[in-house]
Every structure is written in structure tokens, then in C-alpha cells.
């Protein structure tokens, strides 16, 4: 039965093809162990990146995190729109890799679950509950009935971790102590208010209070998009000026010299043109 379940899952994964997912090419069984053959994904995972930033006592830039989030949502929207939908069930920073080209890859499909609307039971080989800080309450104990909203909770918890540098408290602790989740902006005031609202909405304890779909989650981010774009462009300009300071000074000096030379040339009076003598008539 386990081998049958593994083959079913492997066949589901093998048909997936998306730039933010590793491609699964084959599967086989050897010495009683089951294997998937898939792309090797180079680069660190986001858990390593946020830990490095915290070691420097820094926060990750919101603009960078939201770019990663956009790619992650692309992958999840693709998975959730499969027929039947595929639920990842273990979205977390350690399962999101950043390639040297700046592309996000959602990896580790050990808990992936195809969702049959008529029979929403897990048919995955591994029946774990994911990583608890990123796992919604309905998924505890290997709960069979998980929906796209379960992945959305994990997205909110992942965003919380990346922007605050802290692992969120578990859903179980929040159930026992409703005030135990510290507001993101209390930990990192640089987080924009709209993004904080998205995080807390995605991490709502009851599934019905979360965005129902990835598209709905994107829509909640939309009001802040224009302001983030303007702030991002300003940061790009400031960084470019800082990185090319001496070149900017040189160009300013050359421009000043050109203006000075032009002004001096304009100040010199033009030489008088001699009036031709009248030719005497014979």
C-alpha cells in the first residue's frame, strides 16, 4: 500500500512544470526504499538567509522579501490550480531556496497532498504535520482535511519569520494563549502597516478568516504595491548614487567646467566687422 501511495504521489509530482518548482523526472524503488529523481537546486534557503541577517542584527529588506513572496505565490497558485489541487503542507523558509539567479524554488514535497474535493484525505506517503511554527491548527496530528488555506497560513508564518527575524509561536500556543503572537511591527517597525495586516490575516487561527485563495492574498497586498514600488525605486537611485559617488562627482565637475567655459565665451564681445569702402564711380 505504501508503494502504491508513493507511485501515485510521484506521478502527480512528475506532471508539474513551473519555474519556481524543481522538476521531478523519475522515481524508482531500490532495496525497499523509494526515490524521486529531481532537479538539483543550488543556493541557500531563506532560513539560512534570515539567520545570517539576524546574526548581523539586521532585518531583511521588505522589498526583497516581497519579491520572494511574489514568486512563492506563483508556485502555490500553480499547485492549487491543479486538478485535483495539490497542497504542499510544509511551506517554511527552510523549504524555499534562492538560486544564484535570484529565483525562488519551493522544495521538499515530502508532505505534498493531492486534494480530491469528494474525498479530501491525504494520499501522501509521509503523513506528518509539517513544521509546527508554520502549521495551522487544523493540520495538527496529520489532519486529513487540509485546504489551500492551510498553505496560506504557512505563507503568513513564513513572511512573519522573514521580516521579523523570529520564528512565530505555534498555533497550539496561540490557541492556549491568544495574545502570544507578537505583532510584526512591534518587532520590526520598518514593516509597512499593509504588509502587517496581510501577515496577520494569513495567520488567522480559523481557516474561514484567512484569504481563501492565493489570488485573494495577492489582492490584500495590492493597496501597498504603489508605495512599495516608489520606495523601491528611490532606494535603487540612492544605492546607485552611493556606489558611483566618485563618478558622479567627476561628471559634476566636468559639467561645471563646461558651463563656465560656455559662459566665458558668451561674455567676449564679437570682433567688429569692417565696413567696406564705397567704390568710386568712374
PDB file of C-alpha atoms in Angstrom:
ATOM      1  CA  UNK A   1       0.000   0.000   0.000  1.00  0.00           C
ATOM      2  CA  UNK A   2       2.860   2.362   0.826  1.00  0.00           C
ATOM      3  CA  UNK A   3       4.483   1.725  -2.566  1.00  0.00           C
ATOM      4  CA  UNK A   4       1.185   2.349  -4.319  1.00  0.00           C
ATOM      5  CA  UNK A   5       0.779   5.649  -2.497  1.00  0.00           C
ATOM      6  CA  UNK A   6       4.358   6.614  -3.359  1.00  0.00           C
ATOM      7  CA  UNK A   7       3.826   5.886  -7.072  1.00  0.00           C
ATOM      8  CA  UNK A   8       0.640   7.946  -7.078  1.00  0.00           C
ATOM      9  CA  UNK A   9       2.428  10.892  -5.439  1.00  0.00           C
ATOM     10  CA  UNK A  10       5.456  10.590  -7.727  1.00  0.00           C
ATOM     11  CA  UNK A  11       3.232  10.620 -10.800  1.00  0.00           C
ATOM     12  CA  UNK A  12       1.494  13.760  -9.532  1.00  0.00           C
ATOM     13  CA  UNK A  13       4.816  15.496  -8.925  1.00  0.00           C
ATOM     14  CA  UNK A  14       6.235  14.394 -12.276  1.00  0.00           C
ATOM     15  CA  UNK A  15       3.490  16.172 -14.201  1.00  0.00           C
ATOM     16  CA  UNK A  16       4.196  19.507 -12.503  1.00  0.00           C
ATOM     17  CA  UNK A  17       6.201  22.022 -14.512  1.00  0.00           C
ATOM     18  CA  UNK A  18       6.749  25.504 -13.114  1.00  0.00           C
ATOM     19  CA  UNK A  19       9.835  27.772 -12.920  1.00  0.00           C
ATOM     20  CA  UNK A  20       9.508  28.103  -9.129  1.00  0.00           C
ATOM     21  CA  UNK A  21       9.323  24.332  -8.537  1.00  0.00           C
ATOM     22  CA  UNK A  22      12.056  21.709  -9.007  1.00  0.00           C
ATOM     23  CA  UNK A  23      11.246  19.370 -11.878  1.00  0.00           C
ATOM     24  CA  UNK A  24      10.679  15.710 -10.985  1.00  0.00           C
ATOM     25  CA  UNK A  25      11.951  13.419 -13.760  1.00  0.00           C
ATOM     26  CA  UNK A  26      11.611   9.889 -12.474  1.00  0.00           C
ATOM     27  CA  UNK A  27      11.034   7.655  -9.474  1.00  0.00           C
ATOM     28  CA  UNK A  28      12.150   4.162  -8.512  1.00  0.00           C
ATOM     29  CA  UNK A  29      12.317   1.691  -5.633  1.00  0.00           C
ATOM     30  CA  UNK A  30      15.556   0.038  -4.550  1.00  0.00           C
ATOM     31  CA  UNK A  31      16.168  -2.192  -1.526  1.00  0.00           C
ATOM     32  CA  UNK A  32      12.752  -1.328  -0.165  1.00  0.00           C
ATOM     33  CA  UNK A  33      13.386   2.434  -0.341  1.00  0.00           C
ATOM     34  CA  UNK A  34      11.527   4.827  -2.612  1.00  0.00           C
ATOM     35  CA  UNK A  35      13.351   7.579  -4.504  1.00  0.00           C
ATOM     36  CA  UNK A  36      12.415  10.648  -6.546  1.00  0.00           C
ATOM     37  CA  UNK A  37      14.774  11.959  -9.235  1.00  0.00           C
ATOM     38  CA  UNK A  38      14.503  15.738  -9.478  1.00  0.00           C
ATOM     39  CA  UNK A  39      16.411  18.929 -10.246  1.00  0.00           C
ATOM     40  CA  UNK A  40      19.290  19.897  -8.014  1.00  0.00           C
ATOM     41  CA  UNK A  41      18.614  23.419  -6.726  1.00  0.00           C
ATOM     42  CA  UNK A  42      21.733  25.470  -5.952  1.00  0.00           C
ATOM     43  CA  UNK A  43      21.822  28.308  -3.453  1.00  0.00           C
ATOM     44  CA  UNK A  44      20.915  28.885   0.210  1.00  0.00           C
ATOM     45  CA  UNK A  45      17.456  28.537   1.658  1.00  0.00           C
ATOM     46  CA  UNK A  46      15.633  31.505   3.162  1.00  0.00           C
ATOM     47  CA  UNK A  47      16.094  30.157   6.713  1.00  0.00           C
ATOM     48  CA  UNK A  48      19.846  30.478   6.249  1.00  0.00           C
ATOM     49  CA  UNK A  49      19.464  33.981   4.808  1.00  0.00           C
ATOM     50  CA  UNK A  50      17.268  35.289   7.632  1.00  0.00           C
ATOM     51  CA  UNK A  51      19.545  33.682  10.242  1.00  0.00           C
ATOM     52  CA  UNK A  52      22.575  35.409   8.703  1.00  0.00           C
ATOM     53  CA  UNK A  53      20.761  38.757   8.777  1.00  0.00           C
ATOM     54  CA  UNK A  54      19.812  38.254  12.436  1.00  0.00           C
ATOM     55  CA  UNK A  55      23.432  37.394  13.215  1.00  0.00           C
ATOM     56  CA  UNK A  56      24.339  40.827  11.840  1.00  0.00           C
ATOM     57  CA  UNK A  57      21.489  42.334  13.905  1.00  0.00           C
ATOM     58  CA  UNK A  58      19.770  43.388  10.682  1.00  0.00           C
ATOM     59  CA  UNK A  59      16.327  42.868   9.180  1.00  0.00           C
ATOM     60  CA  UNK A  60      15.801  41.678   5.630  1.00  0.00           C
ATOM     61  CA  UNK A  61      14.592  44.430   3.296  1.00  0.00           C
ATOM     62  CA  UNK A  62      10.831  44.325   2.861  1.00  0.00           C
ATOM     63  CA  UNK A  63      11.131  44.913  -0.895  1.00  0.00           C
ATOM     64  CA  UNK A  64      13.363  41.830  -1.290  1.00  0.00           C
ATOM     65  CA  UNK A  65      11.113  39.652   0.882  1.00  0.00           C
ATOM     66  CA  UNK A  66       8.020  40.708  -1.074  1.00  0.00           C
ATOM     67  CA  UNK A  67       9.746  39.848  -4.351  1.00  0.00           C
ATOM     68  CA  UNK A  68      10.422  36.361  -2.963  1.00  0.00           C
ATOM     69  CA  UNK A  69       6.833  36.199  -1.748  1.00  0.00           C
ATOM     70  CA  UNK A  70       5.517  37.004  -5.222  1.00  0.00           C
ATOM     71  CA  UNK A  71       7.459  34.066  -6.675  1.00  0.00           C
ATOM     72  CA  UNK A  72       6.334  31.769  -3.861  1.00  0.00           C
ATOM     73  CA  UNK A  73       2.711  32.712  -4.517  1.00  0.00           C
ATOM     74  CA  UNK A  74       3.220  31.960  -8.222  1.00  0.00           C
ATOM     75  CA  UNK A  75       4.276  28.416  -7.290  1.00  0.00           C
ATOM     76  CA  UNK A  76       1.424  27.888  -4.820  1.00  0.00           C
ATOM     77  CA  UNK A  77      -1.175  29.296  -7.200  1.00  0.00           C
ATOM     78  CA  UNK A  78       0.048  26.823  -9.821  1.00  0.00           C
ATOM     79  CA  UNK A  79      -0.172  23.923  -7.341  1.00  0.00           C
ATOM     80  CA  UNK A  80      -3.600  24.899  -6.021  1.00  0.00           C
ATOM     81  CA  UNK A  81      -4.969  25.267  -9.564  1.00  0.00           C
ATOM     82  CA  UNK A  82      -4.094  21.697 -10.496  1.00  0.00           C
ATOM     83  CA  UNK A  83      -6.934  19.227 -10.986  1.00  0.00           C
ATOM     84  CA  UNK A  84      -7.186  17.959  -8.343  1.00  0.00           C
ATOM     85  CA  UNK A  85      -5.462  20.762  -6.362  1.00  0.00           C
ATOM     86  CA  UNK A  86      -2.090  19.969  -4.788  1.00  0.00           C
ATOM     87  CA  UNK A  87      -1.449  21.208  -1.243  1.00  0.00           C
ATOM     88  CA  UNK A  88       2.214  21.487  -0.224  1.00  0.00           C
ATOM     89  CA  UNK A  89       1.612  21.326   3.568  1.00  0.00           C
ATOM     90  CA  UNK A  90       5.151  22.297   4.607  1.00  0.00           C
ATOM     91  CA  UNK A  91       5.813  25.833   3.362  1.00  0.00           C
ATOM     92  CA  UNK A  92       8.552  27.409   5.518  1.00  0.00           C
ATOM     93  CA  UNK A  93      11.797  29.378   4.969  1.00  0.00           C
ATOM     94  CA  UNK A  94      13.933  26.216   5.072  1.00  0.00           C
ATOM     95  CA  UNK A  95      11.924  24.778   2.155  1.00  0.00           C
ATOM     96  CA  UNK A  96      12.339  27.875  -0.022  1.00  0.00           C
ATOM     97  CA  UNK A  97      15.655  28.141  -1.846  1.00  0.00           C
ATOM     98  CA  UNK A  98      17.122  31.217  -3.530  1.00  0.00           C
ATOM     99  CA  UNK A  99      19.145  30.380  -6.625  1.00  0.00           C
ATOM    100  CA  UNK A 100      22.200  32.414  -7.723  1.00  0.00           C
ATOM    101  CA  UNK A 101      19.957  33.890 -10.435  1.00  0.00           C
ATOM    102  CA  UNK A 102      17.576  35.288  -7.816  1.00  0.00           C
ATOM    103  CA  UNK A 103      14.809  32.759  -8.494  1.00  0.00           C
ATOM    104  CA  UNK A 104      12.800  31.223  -5.677  1.00  0.00           C
ATOM    105  CA  UNK A 105      12.298  27.444  -5.646  1.00  0.00           C
ATOM    106  CA  UNK A 106       9.763  25.761  -3.353  1.00  0.00           C
ATOM    107  CA  UNK A 107      11.253  22.380  -2.448  1.00  0.00           C
ATOM    108  CA  UNK A 108      10.649  19.354  -0.225  1.00  0.00           C
ATOM    109  CA  UNK A 109       7.414  17.744  -1.308  1.00  0.00           C
ATOM    110  CA  UNK A 110       7.508  15.060   1.389  1.00  0.00           C
ATOM    111  CA  UNK A 111       4.113  16.184   2.704  1.00  0.00           C
ATOM    112  CA  UNK A 112       2.516  17.151  -0.594  1.00  0.00           C
ATOM    113  CA  UNK A 113      -1.148  16.252  -0.793  1.00  0.00           C
ATOM    114  CA  UNK A 114      -3.427  15.989  -3.816  1.00  0.00           C
ATOM    115  CA  UNK A 115      -6.856  17.194  -2.787  1.00  0.00           C
ATOM    116  CA  UNK A 116      -9.887  15.306  -4.026  1.00  0.00           C
ATOM    117  CA  UNK A 117     -12.925  17.534  -3.367  1.00  0.00           C
ATOM    118  CA  UNK A 118     -15.104  14.446  -2.964  1.00  0.00           C
ATOM    119  CA  UNK A 119     -12.680  12.614  -0.706  1.00  0.00           C
ATOM    120  CA  UNK A 120     -10.281  15.127   0.892  1.00  0.00           C
ATOM    121  CA  UNK A 121      -7.964  12.641   2.532  1.00  0.00           C
ATOM    122  CA  UNK A 122      -4.191  12.641   2.408  1.00  0.00           C
ATOM    123  CA  UNK A 123      -2.797  10.168  -0.098  1.00  0.00           C
ATOM    124  CA  UNK A 124       0.822  11.069   0.548  1.00  0.00           C
ATOM    125  CA  UNK A 125       3.471   8.621   1.682  1.00  0.00           C
ATOM    126  CA  UNK A 126       4.516  10.839   4.593  1.00  0.00           C
ATOM    127  CA  UNK A 127       1.672  11.720   6.943  1.00  0.00           C
ATOM    128  CA  UNK A 128       3.492  14.309   9.053  1.00  0.00           C
ATOM    129  CA  UNK A 129       2.018  17.617  10.098  1.00  0.00           C
ATOM    130  CA  UNK A 130       4.735  19.858   8.706  1.00  0.00           C
ATOM    131  CA  UNK A 131       6.841  22.191  10.822  1.00  0.00           C
ATOM    132  CA  UNK A 132       4.808  23.329  13.815  1.00  0.00           C
ATOM    133  CA  UNK A 133       5.580  27.093  13.832  1.00  0.00           C
ATOM    134  CA  UNK A 134       4.236  27.295  10.256  1.00  0.00           C
ATOM    135  CA  UNK A 135       1.408  24.778  10.633  1.00  0.00           C
ATOM    136  CA  UNK A 136      -2.249  25.773  11.120  1.00  0.00           C
ATOM    137  CA  UNK A 137      -4.235  24.160  13.892  1.00  0.00           C
ATOM    138  CA  UNK A 138      -6.386  22.108  11.520  1.00  0.00           C
ATOM    139  CA  UNK A 139      -3.274  20.323  10.236  1.00  0.00           C
ATOM    140  CA  UNK A 140      -2.082  19.111  13.663  1.00  0.00           C
ATOM    141  CA  UNK A 141      -1.918  15.388  14.201  1.00  0.00           C
ATOM    142  CA  UNK A 142      -1.635  14.659  10.480  1.00  0.00           C
ATOM    143  CA  UNK A 143      -5.132  16.012   9.874  1.00  0.00           C
ATOM    144  CA  UNK A 144      -6.527  14.690   6.621  1.00  0.00           C
ATOM    145  CA  UNK A 145      -8.726  17.652   5.800  1.00  0.00           C
ATOM    146  CA  UNK A 146      -6.339  20.413   4.759  1.00  0.00           C
ATOM    147  CA  UNK A 147      -7.153  23.021   2.138  1.00  0.00           C
ATOM    148  CA  UNK A 148      -5.325  25.792   0.236  1.00  0.00           C
ATOM    149  CA  UNK A 149      -5.957  27.956   3.305  1.00  0.00           C
ATOM    150  CA  UNK A 150      -3.557  25.674   5.210  1.00  0.00           C
ATOM    151  CA  UNK A 151      -0.735  26.631   2.838  1.00  0.00           C
ATOM    152  CA  UNK A 152      -1.789  30.281   3.154  1.00  0.00           C
ATOM    153  CA  UNK A 153      -1.315  30.111   6.941  1.00  0.00           C
ATOM    154  CA  UNK A 154       2.195  28.773   6.324  1.00  0.00           C
ATOM    155  CA  UNK A 155       2.871  31.645   3.898  1.00  0.00           C
ATOM    156  CA  UNK A 156       1.856  34.160   6.571  1.00  0.00           C
ATOM    157  CA  UNK A 157       4.070  32.478   9.164  1.00  0.00           C
ATOM    158  CA  UNK A 158       6.957  32.383   6.685  1.00  0.00           C
ATOM    159  CA  UNK A 159       6.529  36.083   5.917  1.00  0.00           C
ATOM    160  CA  UNK A 160       6.419  36.801   9.674  1.00  0.00           C
ATOM    161  CA  UNK A 161       9.726  34.984  10.190  1.00  0.00           C
ATOM    162  CA  UNK A 162      11.495  36.623   7.243  1.00  0.00           C
ATOM    163  CA  UNK A 163      10.506  40.178   8.175  1.00  0.00           C
ATOM    164  CA  UNK A 164      10.883  39.976  11.961  1.00  0.00           C
ATOM    165  CA  UNK A 165      13.799  37.543  12.182  1.00  0.00           C
ATOM    166  CA  UNK A 166      11.806  35.492  14.712  1.00  0.00           C
ATOM    167  CA  UNK A 167      10.112  32.133  14.367  1.00  0.00           C
ATOM    168  CA  UNK A 168       6.388  32.604  15.089  1.00  0.00           C
ATOM    169  CA  UNK A 169       4.780  30.863  18.039  1.00  0.00           C
ATOM    170  CA  UNK A 170       2.886  27.703  17.188  1.00  0.00           C
ATOM    171  CA  UNK A 171      -0.837  27.609  16.534  1.00  0.00           C
ATOM    172  CA  UNK A 172      -1.200  25.377  19.588  1.00  0.00           C
ATOM    173  CA  UNK A 173       0.388  28.009  21.827  1.00  0.00           C
ATOM    174  CA  UNK A 174      -1.773  30.699  20.248  1.00  0.00           C
ATOM    175  CA  UNK A 175      -4.852  28.592  20.957  1.00  0.00           C
ATOM    176  CA  UNK A 176      -3.883  28.325  24.632  1.00  0.00           C
ATOM    177  CA  UNK A 177      -2.607  31.924  24.863  1.00  0.00           C
ATOM    178  CA  UNK A 178      -4.446  34.094  22.275  1.00  0.00           C
ATOM    179  CA  UNK A 179      -2.132  37.101  22.868  1.00  0.00           C
ATOM    180  CA  UNK A 180       1.117  35.152  22.493  1.00  0.00           C
ATOM    181  CA  UNK A 181       1.771  36.182  18.866  1.00  0.00           C
ATOM    182  CA  UNK A 182       3.705  39.473  18.935  1.00  0.00           C
ATOM    183  CA  UNK A 183       2.602  41.942  16.256  1.00  0.00           C
ATOM    184  CA  UNK A 184       5.218  42.051  13.444  1.00  0.00           C
ATOM    185  CA  UNK A 185       5.667  45.846  13.587  1.00  0.00           C
ATOM    186  CA  UNK A 186       6.424  45.611  17.308  1.00  0.00           C
ATOM    187  CA  UNK A 187       9.491  43.593  16.363  1.00  0.00           C
ATOM    188  CA  UNK A 188      10.382  45.461  13.153  1.00  0.00           C
ATOM    189  CA  UNK A 189       8.856  48.947  12.786  1.00  0.00           C
ATOM    190  CA  UNK A 190      10.101  49.096   9.168  1.00  0.00           C
ATOM    191  CA  UNK A 191       7.363  46.649   8.144  1.00  0.00           C
ATOM    192  CA  UNK A 192       4.625  48.593   6.370  1.00  0.00           C
ATOM    193  CA  UNK A 193       1.163  48.550   8.008  1.00  0.00           C
ATOM    194  CA  UNK A 194      -0.473  46.908   4.977  1.00  0.00           C
ATOM    195  CA  UNK A 195       2.043  44.063   4.977  1.00  0.00           C
ATOM    196  CA  UNK A 196       1.485  43.520   8.700  1.00  0.00           C
ATOM    197  CA  UNK A 197      -2.250  43.238   8.021  1.00  0.00           C
ATOM    198  CA  UNK A 198      -1.598  40.625   5.333  1.00  0.00           C
ATOM    199  CA  UNK A 199       0.604  38.587   7.697  1.00  0.00           C
ATOM    200  CA  UNK A 200      -1.976  38.591  10.484  1.00  0.00           C
ATOM    201  CA  UNK A 201      -4.826  37.867   8.065  1.00  0.00           C
ATOM    202  CA  UNK A 202      -2.986  34.868   6.571  1.00  0.00           C
ATOM    203  CA  UNK A 203      -2.175  33.607  10.082  1.00  0.00           C
ATOM    204  CA  UNK A 204      -5.765  33.754  11.324  1.00  0.00           C
ATOM    205  CA  UNK A 205      -6.491  30.770  13.539  1.00  0.00           C
ATOM    206  CA  UNK A 206      -9.776  29.871  11.862  1.00  0.00           C
ATOM    207  CA  UNK A 207      -9.423  28.914   8.181  1.00  0.00           C
ATOM    208  CA  UNK A 208     -12.513  30.924   7.191  1.00  0.00           C
ATOM    209  CA  UNK A 209     -10.819  34.112   8.395  1.00  0.00           C
ATOM    210  CA  UNK A 210      -7.832  33.656   6.074  1.00  0.00           C
ATOM    211  CA  UNK A 211      -7.724  34.558   2.377  1.00  0.00           C
ATOM    212  CA  UNK A 212      -9.481  31.724   0.559  1.00  0.00           C
ATOM    213  CA  UNK A 213      -7.067  31.654  -2.372  1.00  0.00           C
ATOM    214  CA  UNK A 214      -3.622  32.854  -3.384  1.00  0.00           C
ATOM    215  CA  UNK A 215      -5.308  35.410  -5.656  1.00  0.00           C
ATOM    216  CA  UNK A 216      -7.167  36.827  -2.673  1.00  0.00           C
ATOM    217  CA  UNK A 217      -3.924  37.049  -0.719  1.00  0.00           C
ATOM    218  CA  UNK A 218      -2.341  38.966  -3.608  1.00  0.00           C
ATOM    219  CA  UNK A 219      -5.291  41.357  -3.653  1.00  0.00           C
ATOM    220  CA  UNK A 220      -4.709  42.159   0.026  1.00  0.00           C
ATOM    221  CA  UNK A 221      -1.145  43.183  -0.840  1.00  0.00           C
ATOM    222  CA  UNK A 222      -2.250  45.410  -3.732  1.00  0.00           C
ATOM    223  CA  UNK A 223      -3.042  48.643  -1.784  1.00  0.00           C
ATOM    224  CA  UNK A 224       0.584  48.902  -0.681  1.00  0.00           C
ATOM    225  CA  UNK A 225       2.080  47.993  -4.060  1.00  0.00           C
ATOM    226  CA  UNK A 226       2.384  51.509  -5.470  1.00  0.00           C
ATOM    227  CA  UNK A 227       4.018  52.869  -2.319  1.00  0.00           C
ATOM    228  CA  UNK A 228       6.469  49.954  -2.197  1.00  0.00           C
ATOM    229  CA  UNK A 229       7.340  50.465  -5.875  1.00  0.00           C
ATOM    230  CA  UNK A 230       8.071  54.149  -5.315  1.00  0.00           C
ATOM    231  CA  UNK A 231      10.117  53.392  -2.215  1.00  0.00           C
ATOM    232  CA  UNK A 232      11.948  50.638  -4.062  1.00  0.00           C
ATOM    233  CA  UNK A 233      12.822  52.948  -6.965  1.00  0.00           C
ATOM    234  CA  UNK A 234      14.092  55.597  -4.525  1.00  0.00           C
ATOM    235  CA  UNK A 235      16.280  53.010  -2.814  1.00  0.00           C
ATOM    236  CA  UNK A 236      17.689  51.928  -6.185  1.00  0.00           C
ATOM    237  CA  UNK A 237      18.597  55.526  -7.072  1.00  0.00           C
ATOM    238  CA  UNK A 238      20.187  56.188  -3.681  1.00  0.00           C
ATOM    239  CA  UNK A 239      22.167  52.953  -3.848  1.00  0.00           C
ATOM    240  CA  UNK A 240      23.339  53.772  -7.389  1.00  0.00           C
ATOM    241  CA  UNK A 241      24.472  57.251  -6.305  1.00  0.00           C
ATOM    242  CA  UNK A 242      26.290  55.822  -3.299  1.00  0.00           C
ATOM    243  CA  UNK A 243      28.017  53.081  -5.314  1.00  0.00           C
ATOM    244  CA  UNK A 244      29.125  55.544  -8.025  1.00  0.00           C
ATOM    245  CA  UNK A 245      29.913  58.568  -5.811  1.00  0.00           C
ATOM    246  CA  UNK A 246      33.276  59.446  -7.370  1.00  0.00           C
ATOM    247  CA  UNK A 247      31.931  59.079 -10.888  1.00  0.00           C
ATOM    248  CA  UNK A 248      29.047  61.397 -10.013  1.00  0.00           C
ATOM    249  CA  UNK A 249      31.495  63.990  -8.588  1.00  0.00           C
ATOM    250  CA  UNK A 250      33.657  63.779 -11.731  1.00  0.00           C
ATOM    251  CA  UNK A 251      30.664  64.244 -14.013  1.00  0.00           C
ATOM    252  CA  UNK A 252      29.524  67.228 -11.907  1.00  0.00           C
ATOM    253  CA  UNK A 253      32.978  68.846 -12.184  1.00  0.00           C
ATOM    254  CA  UNK A 254      33.119  68.337 -15.944  1.00  0.00           C
ATOM    255  CA  UNK A 255      29.642  69.755 -16.306  1.00  0.00           C
ATOM    256  CA  UNK A 256      30.631  72.793 -14.198  1.00  0.00           C
ATOM    257  CA  UNK A 257      33.719  73.384 -16.327  1.00  0.00           C
ATOM    258  CA  UNK A 258      31.646  73.147 -19.496  1.00  0.00           C
ATOM    259  CA  UNK A 259      29.139  75.685 -18.182  1.00  0.00           C
ATOM    260  CA  UNK A 260      31.976  78.018 -17.098  1.00  0.00           C
ATOM    261  CA  UNK A 261      33.682  77.797 -20.482  1.00  0.00           C
ATOM    262  CA  UNK A 262      30.422  78.450 -22.294  1.00  0.00           C
ATOM    263  CA  UNK A 263      29.709  81.474 -20.120  1.00  0.00           C
ATOM    264  CA  UNK A 264      33.171  82.973 -20.763  1.00  0.00           C
ATOM    265  CA  UNK A 265      32.832  82.510 -24.495  1.00  0.00           C
ATOM    266  CA  UNK A 266      29.496  84.295 -24.464  1.00  0.00           C
ATOM    267  CA  UNK A 267      30.981  87.214 -22.481  1.00  0.00           C
ATOM    268  CA  UNK A 268      33.738  88.007 -25.018  1.00  0.00           C
ATOM    269  CA  UNK A 269      32.476  90.746 -27.457  1.00  0.00           C
ATOM    270  CA  UNK A 270      32.458  89.791 -31.074  1.00  0.00           C
ATOM    271  CA  UNK A 271      35.135  91.494 -33.265  1.00  0.00           C
ATOM    272  CA  UNK A 272      33.832  94.487 -35.242  1.00  0.00           C
ATOM    273  CA  UNK A 273      33.227  93.736 -38.884  1.00  0.00           C
ATOM    274  CA  UNK A 274      34.884  96.427 -41.098  1.00  0.00           C
ATOM    275  CA  UNK A 275      32.519  98.372 -43.311  1.00  0.00           C
ATOM    276  CA  UNK A 276      33.566  98.082 -46.972  1.00  0.00           C
ATOM    277  CA  UNK A 277      34.571 101.383 -48.638  1.00  0.00           C
ATOM    278  CA  UNK A 278      32.342 102.666 -51.370  1.00  0.00           C
ATOM    279  CA  UNK A 279      33.786 102.090 -54.797  1.00  0.00           C
ATOM    280  CA  UNK A 280      34.250 105.475 -56.545  1.00  0.00           C
ATOM    281  CA  UNK A 281      32.360 105.840 -59.743  1.00  0.00           C
ATOM    282  CA  UNK A 282      34.446 106.484 -62.833  1.00  0.00           C
TER     283      UNK A 282
END
